[in-house]
Amino acid sequence: MNVRLLQLCFGLLCLVGIGFTSLYVYIVRVRYSLYAMRTKRDVEPNATIVSLVAVKKCGSETIKMMLSAHPDIHRITGNDFPHACSNPDELSQYLRKTANQFPDKRAIVVGDNECFNMPHALNGLGRYRPSKIIVLICNPVKRTFSDYHHILQYNKEYISGDFGTMVNSAVSKFKLRNSDKDFGKDINSLVFRRVLNETFVTRSIYSYGLKDFYDFYPRDDVLVVTGEDVITSPAVVMNKIQSFLDLPQVITANDFIKLPSTGFYCLVENATCPHPPCATANIIRKHCPSSKKSLTTVRGKPVPSIMAVTKLKTFFRPFNEQLFNLLGYRLKW
């Protein structure tokens, strides 16, 4: 009798355990489903996640200024989330938070200069993986010269000679590594090594980074713009970006004015006064490139030696040809 009673109790305990386990699993599934539905509702209908992949010294600050001015765009700045592509897990959480915080925005733009050689980081963001990529590149010789002077101004300890000497050293070191058997396996880490006195040249090699993005994204989802066009024809570039992101053409040529003092365009406060003399008073200063920009392009600034320019043109020529083949058209470099 006692044995049967024990068996009966054991059976009841097993049934109760199974019941509680099933209920727990059900509750977990319901909570997960509600979370997924809430997340999807918060993010996907309104916001297109966009990555701005800008190569350093190609006009990234100017294009960021233009993007920030559009009322349907929220741009995550470096102060909001520094080194975006170096922290993909945290970036994913931040994108979700931002999308929920700005539900009325049609595009959320994120990115920094490091993203050009980290397409895998963007590709691994799951639900918040950018669906559109804007790539900013520029003339490699001019970019290299501009980068050299940027380092000279802010990181002088990396400078061991004039521009020509530094170019000769960087090119020689790159060619030496180019002969390594593992060169092709990790080209971007070589091009974007954190050694300023070498990468001021190799950052101007764009073909490898762009190819990686084309491997991850359909070409229709990658827009390539040049720093030259951003500086000289910002309205044309903004027209392309607005069309690319399916945004209304809010910013037009009437919203830009060129400042003689810097040679850069600024966005005017409104379209009712797009031309001098009244425009000076209406310029939105927060949408103007800094007066410290263009250290190497305005009158009276230093120019590279012909020998250094020739060496760089020769060095970049095969990489530029690779780039043009990828793009399907040639740039006037």
Coordinates of N, CA and C in Angstrom, one line a residue, residues 105-333:
K105 N 11.9 60.3 -38.0 CA 13.0 60.4 -38.9 C 12.9 59.3 -39.9
R106 N 13.2 59.6 -41.2 CA 13.1 58.5 -42.2 C 14.4 57.9 -42.5
A107 N 15.5 58.5 -42.0 CA 16.8 57.9 -42.2 C 17.7 58.2 -41.0
I108 N 18.4 57.2 -40.5 CA 19.4 57.4 -39.4 C 20.8 57.1 -40.0
V109 N 21.7 58.1 -39.9 CA 23.0 58.0 -40.6 C 24.0 57.8 -39.5
V110 N 24.9 56.8 -39.6 CA 25.9 56.5 -38.7 C 27.2 56.2 -39.5
G111 N 28.4 56.4 -38.8 CA 29.6 56.0 -39.5 C 30.7 56.9 -39.1
D112 N 31.9 56.4 -39.3 CA 33.1 57.2 -39.1 C 34.2 56.8 -40.1
N113 N 35.4 57.4 -40.0 CA 36.4 57.1 -41.0 C 36.9 55.7 -41.0
E114 N 36.7 55.0 -39.8 CA 37.2 53.6 -39.7 C 36.3 52.7 -40.4
C115 N 35.1 53.1 -40.7 CA 34.1 52.1 -41.3 C 34.5 51.7 -42.7
F116 N 35.4 52.4 -43.4 CA 35.8 52.1 -44.8 C 36.5 50.7 -44.8
N117 N 37.2 50.4 -43.8 CA 37.9 49.1 -43.9 C 37.2 48.1 -42.9
M118 N 36.0 48.3 -42.5 CA 35.3 47.4 -41.6 C 33.9 47.1 -42.1
P119 N 33.7 46.7 -43.3 CA 32.3 46.3 -43.8 C 31.7 45.2 -43.0
H120 N 32.6 44.3 -42.5 CA 32.1 43.1 -41.7 C 31.4 43.6 -40.5
A121 N 31.9 44.7 -39.9 CA 31.3 45.2 -38.6 C 29.8 45.7 -38.9
L122 N 29.7 46.4 -40.0 CA 28.3 46.8 -40.4 C 27.4 45.7 -40.8
N123 N 28.0 44.7 -41.5 CA 27.2 43.6 -42.0 C 26.7 42.7 -40.8
G124 N 27.4 42.8 -39.6 CA 27.0 41.9 -38.5 C 26.1 42.6 -37.5
L125 N 25.4 43.6 -37.9 CA 24.5 44.3 -37.0 C 23.1 43.8 -36.9
G126 N 22.8 42.7 -37.6 CA 21.5 42.0 -37.5 C 20.4 42.9 -38.0
R127 N 19.4 43.1 -37.2 CA 18.2 43.9 -37.6 C 18.6 45.3 -37.9
Y128 N 19.7 45.8 -37.3 CA 20.1 47.2 -37.5 C 21.2 47.3 -38.5
R129 N 21.4 46.3 -39.3 CA 22.4 46.4 -40.4 C 22.0 47.5 -41.4
P130 N 22.9 48.4 -41.7 CA 22.6 49.5 -42.6 C 22.1 48.9 -44.0
S131 N 21.0 49.4 -44.5 CA 20.5 49.0 -45.8 C 21.0 49.8 -46.9
K132 N 21.6 51.0 -46.6 CA 22.2 51.9 -47.6 C 23.6 52.3 -47.1
I133 N 24.5 52.4 -48.1 CA 25.9 52.8 -47.8 C 26.2 54.0 -48.7
I134 N 26.7 55.0 -48.1 CA 27.3 56.2 -48.8 C 28.8 56.2 -48.7
V135 N 29.5 56.1 -49.8 CA 31.0 56.0 -49.7 C 31.5 57.3 -50.3
L136 N 32.4 57.9 -49.5 CA 33.0 59.2 -49.9 C 34.5 59.0 -50.1
I137 N 35.0 59.2 -51.3 CA 36.4 59.1 -51.6 C 36.8 60.4 -52.4
C138 N 38.1 60.6 -52.6 CA 38.6 61.8 -53.3 C 39.9 61.5 -54.0
N139 N 40.4 62.5 -54.7 CA 41.7 62.4 -55.4 C 42.8 61.9 -54.5
P140 N 43.4 60.7 -54.7 CA 44.3 60.1 -53.8 C 45.6 61.0 -53.5
V141 N 46.1 61.7 -54.5 CA 47.3 62.5 -54.3 C 47.0 63.7 -53.4
K142 N 45.9 64.4 -53.7 CA 45.5 65.5 -52.9 C 45.1 65.1 -51.5
R143 N 44.5 64.0 -51.4 CA 44.1 63.5 -50.0 C 45.3 63.2 -49.2
T144 N 46.3 62.6 -49.8 CA 47.6 62.2 -49.1 C 48.3 63.5 -48.7
F145 N 48.4 64.5 -49.5 CA 49.0 65.8 -49.1 C 48.3 66.4 -48.0
S146 N 46.9 66.4 -48.1 CA 46.1 67.0 -47.0 C 46.3 66.3 -45.7
D147 N 46.4 64.9 -45.8 CA 46.5 64.1 -44.6 C 47.9 64.4 -43.9
Y148 N 48.9 64.5 -44.7 CA 50.2 64.8 -44.2 C 50.2 66.1 -43.4
H149 N 49.6 67.2 -43.9 CA 49.5 68.4 -43.2 C 48.6 68.3 -41.9
H150 N 47.6 67.5 -42.0 CA 46.8 67.3 -40.8 C 47.7 66.6 -39.7
I151 N 48.5 65.6 -40.1 CA 49.4 65.0 -39.1 C 50.4 66.0 -38.6
L152 N 50.9 66.8 -39.5 CA 51.9 67.8 -39.1 C 51.4 68.8 -38.1
Q153 N 50.1 69.1 -38.2 CA 49.4 70.0 -37.3 C 49.1 69.4 -35.9
Y154 N 48.6 68.1 -36.0 CA 48.0 67.5 -34.8 C 48.8 66.4 -34.2
N155 N 49.6 65.7 -35.0 CA 50.4 64.6 -34.5 C 51.9 64.7 -35.0
K156 N 52.5 65.8 -34.7 CA 53.8 66.1 -35.2 C 54.9 65.1 -34.9
E157 N 54.7 64.3 -33.9 CA 55.7 63.3 -33.5 C 55.8 62.2 -34.5
Y158 N 54.8 62.1 -35.4 CA 54.9 61.0 -36.5 C 55.7 61.6 -37.7
I159 N 56.0 62.8 -37.8 CA 56.6 63.4 -38.9 C 58.1 63.4 -38.8
S160 N 58.8 62.8 -39.7 CA 60.3 62.6 -39.6 C 61.0 63.3 -40.8
G161 N 60.2 64.1 -41.6 CA 60.8 64.7 -42.8 C 59.8 65.5 -43.5
D162 N 60.2 66.1 -44.6 CA 59.3 66.8 -45.5 C 58.4 65.9 -46.2
F163 N 57.4 66.4 -47.0 CA 56.4 65.6 -47.6 C 57.0 64.5 -48.5
G164 N 58.0 65.0 -49.4 CA 58.6 64.1 -50.3 C 59.4 62.9 -49.6
T165 N 60.1 63.2 -48.5 CA 60.8 62.2 -47.8 C 59.8 61.2 -47.2
M166 N 58.7 61.7 -46.6 CA 57.7 60.8 -46.0 C 57.0 59.9 -47.0
V167 N 56.8 60.5 -48.2 CA 56.2 59.7 -49.3 C 57.1 58.6 -49.7
N168 N 58.4 58.9 -49.9 CA 59.3 57.8 -50.3 C 59.4 56.7 -49.3
S169 N 59.4 57.1 -48.0 CA 59.5 56.1 -47.0 C 58.2 55.2 -46.9
A170 N 57.0 55.8 -47.0 CA 55.8 55.1 -46.9 C 55.6 54.1 -48.1
V171 N 55.9 54.6 -49.3 CA 55.8 53.8 -50.5 C 56.7 52.6 -50.5
S172 N 58.0 52.8 -50.0 CA 58.9 51.8 -49.9 C 58.5 50.7 -48.9
K173 N 58.0 51.1 -47.8 CA 57.5 50.1 -46.8 C 56.3 49.4 -47.3
F174 N 55.4 50.0 -48.0 CA 54.2 49.3 -48.6 C 54.7 48.3 -49.6
K175 N 55.6 48.7 -50.5 CA 56.0 47.7 -51.5 C 56.8 46.5 -50.9
L176 N 57.5 46.8 -49.8 CA 58.2 45.7 -49.1 C 57.1 44.7 -48.5
R177 N 56.1 45.2 -47.9 CA 55.0 44.3 -47.4 C 54.2 43.7 -48.5
N178 N 54.1 44.3 -49.6 CA 53.4 43.8 -50.8 C 54.0 42.5 -51.3
S179 N 55.3 42.3 -51.0 CA 55.9 41.0 -51.4 C 55.6 39.9 -50.5
D180 N 55.0 40.2 -49.3 CA 54.7 39.1 -48.3 C 53.7 38.2 -48.9
K181 N 53.8 36.9 -48.6 CA 52.8 35.9 -49.1 C 51.4 36.1 -48.5
D182 N 51.3 36.7 -47.3 CA 50.0 36.9 -46.7 C 49.4 38.3 -47.0
F183 N 50.0 39.0 -48.0 CA 49.5 40.4 -48.3 C 48.1 40.4 -48.7
G184 N 47.7 39.5 -49.6 CA 46.4 39.4 -50.2 C 45.3 39.0 -49.2
K185 N 45.7 38.4 -48.1 CA 44.7 37.9 -47.1 C 44.2 39.0 -46.2
D186 N 45.0 40.0 -46.0 CA 44.7 41.0 -45.0 C 45.1 42.4 -45.5
I187 N 44.7 42.7 -46.7 CA 45.1 43.9 -47.4 C 44.6 45.2 -46.6
N188 N 43.4 45.1 -46.1 CA 42.8 46.3 -45.5 C 43.6 46.6 -44.2
S189 N 44.0 45.6 -43.4 CA 44.7 45.9 -42.2 C 46.1 46.5 -42.5
L190 N 46.6 46.2 -43.7 CA 47.9 46.8 -44.2 C 47.6 48.2 -44.6
V191 N 46.6 48.4 -45.4 CA 46.3 49.8 -45.9 C 45.9 50.7 -44.8
F192 N 45.2 50.2 -43.8 CA 44.6 51.0 -42.7 C 45.3 50.8 -41.4
R193 N 46.6 50.4 -41.4 CA 47.3 50.2 -40.1 C 47.4 51.5 -39.4
R194 N 47.3 51.4 -38.1 CA 47.3 52.6 -37.2 C 48.7 53.2 -37.1
V195 N 49.4 53.4 -38.2 CA 50.7 54.0 -38.2 C 50.6 55.2 -39.1
L196 N 50.5 56.4 -38.5 CA 50.2 57.5 -39.2 C 51.2 57.9 -40.3
N197 N 52.5 57.6 -40.0 CA 53.5 58.0 -40.9 C 53.6 57.1 -42.1
E198 N 52.7 56.0 -42.1 CA 52.6 55.2 -43.3 C 51.2 55.3 -43.9
T199 N 50.2 55.3 -43.1 CA 48.9 55.2 -43.7 C 48.4 56.5 -44.3
F200 N 49.1 57.6 -44.1 CA 48.7 58.9 -44.7 C 48.8 58.7 -46.3
V201 N 49.6 57.7 -46.7 CA 49.7 57.4 -48.1 C 48.7 56.2 -48.5
T202 N 48.7 55.2 -47.7 CA 48.0 54.0 -48.1 C 46.5 54.1 -47.9
R203 N 46.0 55.1 -47.1 CA 44.6 55.3 -47.0 C 44.0 55.8 -48.3
S204 N 44.8 56.2 -49.2 CA 44.3 56.7 -50.5 C 44.1 55.6 -51.5
I205 N 44.3 54.3 -51.0 CA 44.0 53.1 -51.8 C 42.6 52.7 -51.5
Y206 N 41.7 52.9 -52.5 CA 40.3 52.7 -52.2 C 39.7 51.4 -52.7
S207 N 40.4 50.8 -53.7 CA 39.8 49.6 -54.4 C 39.5 48.5 -53.5
Y208 N 40.3 48.2 -52.5 CA 40.1 47.0 -51.6 C 38.9 47.2 -50.7
G209 N 38.8 48.4 -50.1 CA 37.7 48.7 -49.2 C 36.4 48.7 -50.0
L210 N 36.3 49.3 -51.2 CA 35.1 49.3 -51.9 C 34.7 48.0 -52.4
K211 N 35.6 47.1 -52.8 CA 35.3 45.8 -53.2 C 34.6 45.0 -52.1
D212 N 35.1 45.2 -50.8 CA 34.5 44.5 -49.7 C 33.0 44.9 -49.5
F213 N 32.8 46.2 -49.7 CA 31.4 46.6 -49.6 C 30.5 46.1 -50.7
Y214 N 31.0 46.0 -51.9 CA 30.3 45.4 -53.0 C 30.1 43.9 -52.8
D215 N 30.9 43.3 -52.0 CA 30.7 41.8 -51.7 C 29.6 41.7 -50.7
F216 N 29.4 42.7 -49.9 CA 28.3 42.6 -48.8 C 27.0 43.2 -49.3
Y217 N 27.0 44.1 -50.2 CA 25.8 44.9 -50.5 C 25.6 44.9 -52.0
P218 N 24.3 44.9 -52.5 CA 24.0 45.1 -53.9 C 24.5 46.5 -54.3
R219 N 24.9 46.6 -55.5 CA 25.5 47.9 -56.0 C 24.4 49.0 -55.9
D220 N 23.2 48.7 -56.1 CA 22.1 49.7 -56.0 C 22.0 50.3 -54.6
D221 N 22.6 49.6 -53.6 CA 22.5 50.1 -52.2 C 23.8 50.8 -51.8
V222 N 24.7 51.0 -52.7 CA 26.0 51.7 -52.4 C 26.1 52.9 -53.3
L223 N 26.1 54.1 -52.7 CA 26.3 55.3 -53.5 C 27.7 55.8 -53.3
V224 N 28.5 56.0 -54.3 CA 29.8 56.5 -54.2 C 29.9 58.0 -54.7
V225 N 30.3 58.9 -53.8 CA 30.4 60.3 -54.2 C 31.9 60.7 -53.9
T226 N 32.3 61.7 -54.6 CA 33.7 62.2 -54.5 C 33.8 63.5 -53.7
G227 N 34.9 63.7 -53.0 CA 35.1 64.9 -52.2 C 35.1 66.1 -53.1
E228 N 35.6 65.9 -54.3 CA 35.7 67.1 -55.2 C 34.3 67.6 -55.5
D229 N 33.3 66.7 -55.7 CA 32.0 67.1 -56.0 C 31.3 67.7 -54.8
V230 N 31.6 67.1 -53.6 CA 31.1 67.7 -52.4 C 31.5 69.1 -52.2
I231 N 32.7 69.4 -52.5 CA 33.2 70.8 -52.3 C 32.7 71.7 -53.4
T232 N 32.8 71.3 -54.7 CA 32.5 72.2 -55.8 C 31.0 72.2 -56.2
S233 N 30.3 71.1 -56.0 CA 28.9 71.0 -56.4 C 28.1 70.3 -55.3
P234 N 28.0 70.9 -54.1 CA 27.3 70.3 -53.0 C 25.8 70.0 -53.3
A235 N 25.2 70.9 -54.1 CA 23.7 70.8 -54.4 C 23.5 69.5 -55.2
V236 N 24.4 69.3 -56.2 CA 24.3 68.1 -57.0 C 24.4 66.8 -56.2
V237 N 25.4 66.8 -55.3 CA 25.6 65.7 -54.4 C 24.4 65.4 -53.5
M238 N 23.9 66.5 -53.0 CA 22.7 66.4 -52.1 C 21.5 65.9 -52.8
N239 N 21.4 66.3 -54.0 CA 20.3 65.8 -54.9 C 20.4 64.2 -55.1
K240 N 21.6 63.8 -55.3 CA 21.9 62.3 -55.5 C 21.5 61.6 -54.2
I241 N 22.0 62.1 -53.0 CA 21.8 61.5 -51.7 C 20.3 61.4 -51.4
Q242 N 19.6 62.5 -51.6 CA 18.1 62.5 -51.3 C 17.4 61.5 -52.2
S243 N 17.8 61.4 -53.4 CA 17.1 60.4 -54.3 C 17.5 59.0 -53.9
F244 N 18.8 58.8 -53.5 CA 19.3 57.5 -53.1 C 18.6 57.0 -51.9
L245 N 18.2 57.9 -51.0 CA 17.6 57.5 -49.7 C 16.1 57.7 -49.8
D246 N 15.6 57.9 -51.0 CA 14.1 58.1 -51.2 C 13.5 59.2 -50.2
L247 N 14.3 60.3 -50.1 CA 13.8 61.4 -49.3 C 13.4 62.5 -50.2
P248 N 12.5 63.4 -49.7 CA 12.0 64.5 -50.5 C 13.2 65.5 -50.8
Q249 N 13.2 66.1 -51.9 CA 14.2 67.1 -52.3 C 14.1 68.4 -51.6
V250 N 14.4 68.3 -50.3 CA 14.2 69.5 -49.4 C 15.3 70.5 -49.6
I251 N 16.6 70.0 -49.8 CA 17.7 70.8 -49.9 C 18.1 70.9 -51.4
T252 N 18.1 72.2 -51.9 CA 18.3 72.4 -53.4 C 19.5 73.4 -53.5
A253 N 19.8 73.7 -54.8 CA 20.9 74.7 -55.1 C 20.6 76.0 -54.4
N254 N 19.4 76.4 -54.2 CA 19.1 77.7 -53.6 C 19.5 77.8 -52.2
D255 N 19.8 76.6 -51.6 CA 20.1 76.6 -50.1 C 21.6 76.7 -49.9
F256 N 22.4 76.9 -50.9 CA 23.9 76.9 -50.8 C 24.4 78.3 -51.3
I257 N 25.4 78.7 -50.6 CA 26.1 79.9 -51.0 C 27.6 79.7 -50.7
K258 N 28.4 80.2 -51.7 CA 29.9 80.0 -51.5 C 30.5 81.2 -50.8
L259 N 31.3 80.9 -49.8 CA 32.0 82.0 -49.1 C 33.3 82.2 -49.7
P260 N 33.6 83.4 -50.1 CA 34.9 83.8 -50.8 C 36.1 83.6 -49.8
S261 N 35.8 83.8 -48.5 CA 36.9 83.7 -47.5 C 37.5 82.3 -47.4
T262 N 36.7 81.3 -47.6 CA 37.1 79.9 -47.4 C 37.1 79.1 -48.7
G263 N 36.2 79.5 -49.6 CA 36.1 78.7 -50.8 C 35.1 77.6 -50.7
F264 N 34.4 77.5 -49.5 CA 33.5 76.4 -49.3 C 32.1 77.0 -49.4
Y265 N 31.1 76.0 -49.6 CA 29.7 76.4 -49.6 C 29.2 76.2 -48.2
C266 N 28.2 77.1 -47.9 CA 27.4 77.0 -46.6 C 26.0 76.9 -47.0
L267 N 25.2 76.3 -46.1 CA 23.8 76.3 -46.2 C 23.2 77.6 -45.7
V268 N 22.3 78.2 -46.4 CA 21.7 79.5 -46.0 C 20.5 79.1 -45.1
E269 N 20.1 80.1 -44.4 CA 19.0 79.9 -43.4 C 17.7 79.6 -44.1
N270 N 17.4 80.3 -45.2 CA 16.2 80.0 -45.9 C 16.4 80.3 -47.4
A271 N 15.4 79.9 -48.2 CA 15.6 80.1 -49.6 C 15.1 81.5 -50.1
T272 N 14.6 82.3 -49.2 CA 14.1 83.6 -49.6 C 15.3 84.6 -49.9
C273 N 16.5 84.3 -49.4 CA 17.6 85.2 -49.6 C 18.8 84.4 -49.9
P274 N 18.9 83.7 -51.1 CA 20.0 82.8 -51.3 C 21.2 83.4 -51.9
H275 N 21.2 84.7 -52.2 CA 22.3 85.4 -52.8 C 22.8 86.6 -52.0
P276 N 24.1 87.0 -52.2 CA 24.6 88.2 -51.6 C 23.8 89.5 -52.1
P277 N 23.7 90.5 -51.3 CA 24.5 90.7 -50.0 C 23.7 90.2 -48.8
C278 N 22.5 89.9 -48.9 CA 21.7 89.5 -47.7 C 22.1 88.2 -47.1
A279 N 22.6 87.3 -47.9 CA 22.8 85.9 -47.5 C 23.8 85.8 -46.3
T280 N 24.8 86.7 -46.2 CA 25.7 86.6 -45.1 C 25.1 86.6 -43.8
A281 N 24.0 87.4 -43.7 CA 23.3 87.5 -42.4 C 22.5 86.2 -42.1
N282 N 22.2 85.5 -43.1 CA 21.3 84.4 -43.0 C 22.0 83.0 -42.9
I283 N 23.3 83.0 -43.0 CA 24.0 81.7 -43.0 C 23.9 81.0 -41.7
I284 N 23.5 79.8 -41.7 CA 23.5 79.0 -40.5 C 24.9 78.5 -40.2
R285 N 25.5 79.1 -39.2 CA 26.9 78.9 -38.9 C 27.2 77.4 -38.6
K286 N 26.3 76.7 -38.0 CA 26.5 75.3 -37.6 C 26.5 74.4 -38.8
H287 N 26.1 75.0 -40.0 CA 26.1 74.2 -41.2 C 27.1 74.8 -42.2
C288 N 28.2 75.4 -41.6 CA 29.3 75.9 -42.4 C 30.5 75.1 -42.1
P289 N 31.3 74.7 -43.0 CA 32.6 74.0 -42.7 C 33.5 75.0 -42.0
S290 N 34.3 74.5 -41.1 CA 35.2 75.3 -40.3 C 36.2 76.1 -41.2
S291 N 36.5 77.3 -40.7 CA 37.4 78.1 -41.4 C 38.8 77.5 -41.4
K292 N 39.1 76.5 -40.5 CA 40.4 75.9 -40.5 C 40.5 74.8 -41.6
K293 N 39.4 74.6 -42.3 CA 39.5 73.6 -43.4 C 40.3 74.1 -44.5
S294 N 40.5 73.3 -45.5 CA 41.2 73.7 -46.7 C 42.6 74.2 -46.4
L295 N 43.3 73.5 -45.6 CA 44.7 73.9 -45.2 C 45.6 73.8 -46.4
T296 N 45.3 73.0 -47.4 CA 46.2 72.8 -48.5 C 45.6 73.2 -49.9
T297 N 44.5 73.9 -49.9 CA 43.8 74.2 -51.2 C 43.6 75.6 -51.4
V298 N 43.7 76.5 -50.4 CA 43.5 77.9 -50.7 C 44.8 78.6 -51.0
R299 N 44.6 79.9 -51.5 CA 45.8 80.6 -51.9 C 46.8 80.9 -50.8
G300 N 48.0 80.7 -51.1 CA 49.0 81.0 -50.1 C 49.4 79.8 -49.2
K301 N 48.7 78.6 -49.4 CA 49.0 77.4 -48.7 C 50.1 76.6 -49.3
P302 N 50.7 75.7 -48.6 CA 51.8 74.9 -49.2 C 51.4 74.0 -50.4
V303 N 52.3 73.7 -51.3 CA 52.0 72.8 -52.4 C 53.1 71.8 -52.4
P304 N 52.7 70.5 -52.8 CA 53.7 69.4 -52.8 C 54.7 69.6 -54.0
S305 N 55.9 69.0 -53.9 CA 56.8 69.1 -54.9 C 56.4 68.3 -56.1
I306 N 56.8 68.6 -57.3 CA 56.5 67.9 -58.5 C 57.0 66.5 -58.4
M307 N 58.1 66.2 -57.9 CA 58.7 64.9 -57.7 C 57.8 64.0 -56.9
A308 N 57.3 64.6 -55.7 CA 56.5 63.8 -54.8 C 55.2 63.5 -55.5
V309 N 54.6 64.4 -56.2 CA 53.3 64.2 -56.9 C 53.5 63.1 -58.0
T310 N 54.6 63.2 -58.7 CA 54.8 62.2 -59.8 C 54.9 60.8 -59.2
K311 N 55.7 60.7 -58.1 CA 55.8 59.4 -57.4 C 54.5 58.8 -56.9
L312 N 53.7 59.7 -56.4 CA 52.4 59.3 -55.9 C 51.4 58.9 -57.0
K313 N 51.4 59.6 -58.1 CA 50.6 59.3 -59.2 C 51.0 57.9 -59.8
T314 N 52.3 57.6 -59.9 CA 52.7 56.3 -60.3 C 52.3 55.2 -59.4
F315 N 52.5 55.5 -58.1 CA 52.1 54.5 -57.1 C 50.6 54.2 -57.1
F316 N 49.8 55.2 -57.2 CA 48.3 55.0 -57.1 C 47.7 54.5 -58.4
R317 N 48.5 54.6 -59.5 CA 47.8 54.3 -60.8 C 47.2 52.9 -60.9
P318 N 47.9 51.9 -60.6 CA 47.3 50.5 -60.7 C 46.1 50.4 -59.7
F319 N 46.1 51.0 -58.5 CA 45.0 50.9 -57.6 C 43.8 51.7 -58.1
N320 N 44.1 52.8 -58.8 CA 43.0 53.6 -59.3 C 42.3 52.9 -60.5
E321 N 43.1 52.1 -61.3 CA 42.5 51.4 -62.4 C 41.6 50.3 -61.8
Q322 N 42.0 49.6 -60.7 CA 41.2 48.6 -60.0 C 39.9 49.3 -59.6
L323 N 40.0 50.5 -59.0 CA 38.8 51.2 -58.6 C 37.9 51.6 -59.7
F324 N 38.4 52.1 -60.8 CA 37.6 52.4 -62.0 C 36.9 51.2 -62.5
N325 N 37.6 50.1 -62.5 CA 36.9 48.8 -63.0 C 35.7 48.5 -62.1
L326 N 35.9 48.6 -60.8 CA 34.8 48.4 -59.9 C 33.7 49.3 -60.1
L327 N 34.0 50.6 -60.3 CA 32.9 51.6 -60.4 C 32.2 51.5 -61.8
G328 N 32.9 51.0 -62.8 CA 32.4 51.0 -64.1 C 32.5 52.3 -64.8
Y329 N 33.2 53.3 -64.3 CA 33.5 54.5 -64.9 C 34.8 55.1 -64.4
R330 N 35.3 56.1 -65.0 CA 36.6 56.7 -64.6 C 36.4 58.0 -63.9
L331 N 37.2 58.3 -63.0 CA 37.2 59.6 -62.3 C 38.4 60.5 -62.9
K332 N 38.3 61.7 -62.8 CA 39.3 62.6 -63.4 C 40.4 62.9 -62.4
W333 N 41.2 61.8 -62.1 CA 42.3 61.9 -61.2 C 43.6 61.8 -61.9

